[in-house]
Amino acid sequence: MFVKKIVSDGLAHNSYFIGSGSAAAIIDPRRDVEVYFSEARARNMQITHVFETHKNEDYVVGSLEIADRTDARILHGAQVDFAYGTPVHDGDTFRIGTLELGVLETPGHTLESISVTLKETAVSDDVLMVFTGDALFAGDAGRTDFYGKDRQKEMATYLYESITKKLLPLGDGVIVCPAHGAGSVCAAGITDLEHTTIGYEKANNLLLQMSREEFIDYKGSEEHYYPPYFHRMEDWNKDGAPLLHTVPDLACMSPGEVEEAMKQGAQVVDIRAPSSFAGGHIPGSINIPRTLLSAYAGYLAAYDTPIIIIDDFNQNLESVVKYFTRLGYDNIHGCLAPGFSAWFVAGKPLDYVDSWDPAILSGHLGNPSLFIVDVRTIGNREKMGHIDDAHHIFLGHLPDRIDEVPRDAQVLVYCDAGFKGSIGASLFKKAGYEKVANLLGGMRGWTAAGNPVNKE
Amino acid sequence: MFVKKIVSDGLAHNSYFIGSGSAAAIIDPRRDVEVYFSEARARNMQITHVFETHKNEDYVVGSLEIADRTDARILHGAQVDFAYGTPVHDGDTFRIGTLELGVLETPGHTLESISVTLKETAVSDDVLMVFTGDALFAGDAGRTDFYGKDRQKEMATYLYESITKKLLPLGDGVIVCPAHGAGSVCAAGITDLEHTTIGYEKANNLLLQMSREEFIDYKGSEEHYYPPYFHRMEDWNKDGAPLLHTVPDLACMSPGEVEEAMKQGAQVVDIRAPSSFAGGHIPGSINIPRTLLSAYAGYLAAYDTPIIIIDDFNQNLESVVKYFTRLGYDNIHGCLAPGFSAWFVAGKPLDYVDSWDPAILSGHLGNPSLFIVDVRTIGNREKMGHIDDAHHIFLGHLPDRIDEVPRDAQVLVYCDAGFKGSIGASLFKKAGYEKVANLLGGMRGWTAAGNPVNKE
Amino acid sequence: MFVKKIVSDGLAHNSYFIGSGSAAAIIDPRRDVEVYFSEARARNMQITHVFETHKNEDYVVGSLEIADRTDARILHGAQVDFAYGTPVHDGDTFRIGTLELGVLETPGHTLESISVTLKETAVSDDVLMVFTGDALFAGDAGRTDFYGKDRQKEMATYLYESITKKLLPLGDGVIVCPAHGAGSVCAAGITDLEHTTIGYEKANNLLLQMSREEFIDYKGSEEHYYPPYFHRMEDWNKDGAPLLHTVPDLACMSPGEVEEAMKQGAQVVDIRAPSSFAGGHIPGSINIPRTLLSAYAGYLAAYDTPIIIIDDFNQNLESVVKYFTRLGYDNIHGCLAPGFSAWFVAGKPLDYVDSWDPAILSGHLGNPSLFIVDVRTIGNREKMGHIDDAHHIFLGHLPDRIDEVPRDAQVLVYCDAGFKGSIGASLFKKAGYEKVANLLGGMRGWTAAGNPVNKE
Amino acid sequence: MFVKKIVSDGLAHNSYFIGSGSAAAIIDPRRDVEVYFSEARARNMQITHVFETHKNEDYVVGSLEIADRTDARILHGAQVDFAYGTPVHDGDTFRIGTLELGVLETPGHTLESISVTLKETAVSDDVLMVFTGDALFAGDAGRTDFYGKDRQKEMATYLYESITKKLLPLGDGVIVCPAHGAGSVCAAGITDLEHTTIGYEKANNLLLQMSREEFIDYKGSEEHYYPPYFHRMEDWNKDGAPLLHTVPDLACMSPGEVEEAMKQGAQVVDIRAPSSFAGGHIPGSINIPRTLLSAYAGYLAAYDTPIIIIDDFNQNLESVVKYFTRLGYDNIHGCLAPGFSAWFVAGKPLDYVDSWDPAILSGHLGNPSLFIVDVRTIGNREKMGHIDDAHHIFLGHLPDRIDEVPRDAQVLVYCDAGFKGSIGASLFKKAGYEKVANLLGGMRGWTAAGNPVNKE
């Protein structure tokens, strides 16, 4: 048998390639599917089944993309009326070579969520692995807030039942393969483990130490951010997303073409690092460093006007395009070529953000014109503490709440490390604020440099 | 500037990637176009123009495939009414960065053939390179027989005029970039040069040593084989071939599935080496060693029933699929997985061909039941000589002429090296002949081993 | 954390890349170490520790190769006096980012065998994974015969204690990462699981169902083949193998050069498939199909004369060279270029093996001159049954026992599938036997075709 | 035949892979030789000859690296007493398959310079291509100043004779393959042509329009910069450089380790783009953007203390290490992992450079404390004009001449585009200057934005 976890960085999304003999199944494929075909070719296998553990909200699923190139069957939970594929039910089994994949309905995260058990029948009838989707993670469990506040406790109850009645009874020695790793927006507490097991989770997952009531209470009232792009993902994954075929190529644009496109409404996304954006950028562009595209493009980028990418040296932009297409952004139009320098070599005007290190910020504390904005998640803020007097606006909400910040202030944005702070600073700049700084290092640098932290 | 020749092995087809600044043009792209996008990405260039020097007959052009993913303009000669693209005329020029590409109408191979000149305007107004399509090759010129015997002298006259009035006057120092290298079916005498120039050709191309009359006489009566797939290529290239998007993936089949498919009419193409086919193969399969697919699949494979591939270890089948799709075979269905051994491990019956080395054949000479079939091109036979009493049937014509060979004979097939002989032997086996041998080494091995050669 | 199993095909050897933060450890690296550096580069990690779970017998360890390019520490069991590295003891711990790797002395397979536990201290103090080397496999445990018959029960006792006192108490939920997968020569019963756990093994590993006495009895008397190259591996791994730096390149040889080298004693190893070898090969060459190189080169190839490789199309010979260098064959000299056809195109003499399918063999049964040789392992023979009257000589012993087979017989060699049979047939041919056939499909094809099997 | 130009970016160095049949020659290989072996493997060729057209000054030649892994002969000019290889003379010829490579002694750039002619003997006895080393380039010819002012006219005379008596007589149709393309430090006027010919150069190379006297006068007095690392290259290439075997791996360092190493004298080279360095960098580091490493590391980096690399996201650092090792920097020690952000997340202090766009500079003009430093080559300054009052110090000379700039000035550095300006600004910062700005866009941006240019 062959099982390989295929991670989509940024999304912290796990898909799985499962093969035996000359057959293969994919669990929760992403939209750019070449990686699965490449594995299949290398192993003389053919993809015959695709499982969707649930209608994912955070990325476009690749099931139809695979089915377009094979005869693979698409299988998903029965509690949603998908426009494609085949609904499956508790106890259904499917054969991949000598492997038997079995369906467990495990609602809670969503109503139609399923888990998939794996038995190697050549060895035993015991379950060896279970693919838990967003039901059970290493260190956490799926969020239960997608049906609204009213139903959150109901969903949490389903989840508790699914975990305790369906998953834990599989036995301590069963390997748990969830749909997300640490860093996903689908749960805050996922631990960074390459693999885990039922036994390990029973001993170490805090949720599994709770009583039924505690669990339902906790998960039933947990708060999560909801990026606006989730709507499109849910619709597309239910009805079938447009086929991608190949990852799109970027048009190579000149500074003049970028200027013209911006006049027509194009969005310019600068994927450079915070210091690079600070040291000069195209006025009106926003900064989303490449490592944060999966997490924040869905808050800040629109689907209806072309997106133009700015990088220092246009390195590995193919992966950047993938990040966008995974979120359904098929409006990626081009890049400034051969990189940001094309802009300044053309003598075009620049805008700047001030980079502050902790010492500079210390020097400004007490300055009445200083307005500190903390753009972290509320969870991170509560856990790590904050800088005194920092006004909290979560980065994803900043476009809507930016007017809370006085226009003539010296704005200092910070986050945990300095990257999200730079995104925030770019939003202020784009909104016309003039004195905008970003704290390089964010709360971590601030703390490491020995500055006072408010942990109340 | 950047110019890269991209060779399609087997077809001996040259396409060219031409870039300057952030723009690029492709000349005569093949159907699997990822290679061009890969170059473009690596160099921060965008493909803006595609030139077709003529409606190619030997492969599916990739112009539409590129245009589907970019805004590139497709440009071709005006003397054919293409269903897509823009006709161009003598003197038209196009800008790629600082390069100027210019059109020369150079009919002869076909009526609408064009050549494309390249000037680096940043350096000079002189032509630096010329892309000659099938007008002028290293050591040869394009075939002139596509409009029938009646018009061959007329086409040869056009070709003479194109070469002497349009190409040679460009000057000795101009680099010549033809659409084919040595081994192409588009001309027999192409020499194996990585690059050539007008000056080198003037001195060394035999055709350019001829007078006008000699040239027209020679080219006007030259004989060429015409693989039947050329018809489809001409139609598709004129009207637009179906889009490929991605190179198809092969289904991985079991022996039982292959058997069943064969009953339904599937064609089994065994791409192994001659000795491997000889030492055991699936009854009813034909052998086209992978290195000969481009040259002979177009004679022997049908477009209307599924094709199944057999290899020893299924190595690099992706390139094999490319070979087929370049010839328009979109009916490639699957492969026996994980290789030919799946067949014999399942206890399925085998068929065999006898491999003979020169000594074995020597021992059989004079045997009255021996029937020797020479399947080489007539040109190769005349040049290298033949084995006494060998009956000549060109491999491409063997399916139609196989009845010339008595069914009860000991058939010995040979070619120049032993590969085409194996194809021929497989055709005899498929047709029900029982005693079939292939001369490993063919005429070259025979001669090298010191055996008599009939050169009359 | 990041953990990746890196499999050396053929050897069925598992090494592990373990990373956290910017540090990485390798467990049981193979000799061609570029794969580890490639992972490290991709993840911004530096290899700081190399663990050898034991002095491996079946391949050259890559510890020194890694240490030559880094400051990594090499760690191994204390019960052997290695010429390099640092001995470690029960309870020693090492830090890789937030991971803690701990040493368990687990003798049995060898005296100095260790296992390595992994804790993710960022999550818990529980052991998450254990790297068991050759102590515990999926479905089996390490062989205990390396110190001779006299000490085998003693070693089996150690192994029992190691497994039951050290490994099983780690808990059902601990993931087990052994040094070998199915197909290794280091144990016959390894099951083909991608992952396993203590819990799964406790329930499904037959050895773990035995009592102490049964286990010691069973493992204390188990018989294994011992390929002669193990001697060199043990010496090299103890004293330090010569550094490889880069995988060697093959000289491209002409037929004449191969002939001349053979006269000087060079070994010609033909890595083609059985049917290809059967359909024509260089007289005096031996056939080891590329998929069997790791398993049988160590029986059949010598270290002291140059090795020349023959392939049909010289595809991916770099991996072939790797297979040899992993076994310490630094005498890989060259290959016939561009493939086997160079030989017959030069008109050189050929030798052949007859390929038989089950029907042909059936037709020969009862023929008094027929001498059937079964070259499988005794275990395979006993499990699958055999063909009546087949004389058993394990392939690895055939060179020494070939005289048991009459020189004038019609020899038919068979194995389980037809590959090892071809190796055997090539040895007969090389030894001068004239009538030699190989049963394509071997016992599996024979059985599948419905022929009688002797299972006494 | 197969000829491939292999370009070392940055150095604008061309090496050539020349193959025919199963043999290959390399002309002027670079030190990281895997690229040649990779080509050889892909084509079933063996490298049998290595030509050095001259003892290169600008990079470490890879001849010994190739000879260490093959039996290839190293061939070079006879007028220098190399410690390895074989001297060759006018008229010597060497066989690569059907190709004949011939030696032309073409002194001028250096005394021992040779050119290599290529004939495809299968076609003709005419020369098809000539590898001219540093004798003749597209649009220029080699520099003649390496033996001092005293001998420059003598060398220019040799060069004139070599070009006019040896190279031009080869004929207009001969393809010219020089050792450098546009951007090399070995000549200022090389034009950016992918290919050129004798005929094209005769018509378009300005030097070839000159009379003998004009040529000798011009080349005999031409001025060039001489990077200090040339000394080491000349010595190593004459005596044999240390073998590299594999491109070294970088240690992954923490901020603390970098700090400690800097205290011990380590050099920190920040390879980020100018805006990124400007927006925050490690105090005491110098900025050499990755695209300029080949051109400026040899001026600014020392051979005797460890070098540490800083990048935003540590992308493709393997190529960065190659750039250094090609210049003989075997002291590349490590990188800050996982990128520059590690520094600020640790709360370490930052330093900054001001980025100015043309409008900001305009606003400062006339400010008495403003001191403008132009760090371009004198040639670029003369050609493009300069900003009024700009003090010229060529970047390579800035470390020695930095005291010409007052310590309390507002320093503004500029170059042609903004990258070398950033290098210069980093040198000022490292030297303790406090108010340092770099003009993003440099002279090109300044001019494009419509600002006044002094062209006197």
XYZ file of C-alpha atoms in Angstrom, chain A residues 1-4 119-120 122-129 172-175 191-200 203-204, chain C residues 1-4 119-120 122-129 172-175 191-200 203-204:
60
model
C 0.000 0.000 0.000
C 1.010 3.600 -0.470
C -0.378 6.555 1.432
C 0.944 10.055 0.968
C -8.206 -1.427 6.195
C -5.383 -3.365 4.581
C -4.115 -8.349 2.951
C -3.067 -8.070 6.582
C -6.139 -7.853 8.759
C -9.687 -6.658 9.146
C -8.630 -4.039 11.654
C -8.852 -0.396 10.763
C -5.321 0.957 10.283
C -5.999 4.602 9.466
C -5.907 3.717 20.210
C -3.658 2.245 17.538
C -5.518 3.792 14.621
C -3.657 6.529 12.765
C -1.071 21.108 16.910
C 1.831 20.728 14.549
C 2.166 16.961 14.335
C 3.142 15.132 11.191
C 0.998 12.185 12.251
C -1.198 11.354 15.201
C -3.284 8.459 16.499
C -6.499 7.931 18.355
C -4.452 6.994 21.404
C -2.294 10.072 21.274
C -4.311 11.494 25.920
C -3.368 14.918 24.608
C 7.252 19.110 12.899
C 8.067 17.340 9.687
C 8.713 13.627 9.317
C 9.248 12.007 5.953
C 8.297 13.337 21.461
C 6.813 16.626 20.295
C 5.417 21.479 22.194
C 2.401 19.229 22.587
C 3.110 16.652 25.247
C 5.655 14.460 26.940
C 4.143 11.363 25.398
C 6.042 9.416 22.820
C 4.405 9.957 19.430
C 6.579 7.826 17.173
C -0.872 1.354 21.497
C -1.107 4.833 20.056
C 2.590 5.112 19.214
C 3.449 5.083 15.514
C 3.644 -6.674 5.601
C 3.129 -3.921 3.105
C 1.823 -1.125 5.319
C 2.648 2.497 4.777
C 2.427 3.109 8.509
C 1.726 1.008 11.552
C 1.344 1.430 15.301
C 2.128 -0.476 18.447
C -1.579 -1.214 18.794
C -1.970 -2.514 15.261
C -3.206 -7.204 17.294
C -1.877 -8.343 13.933
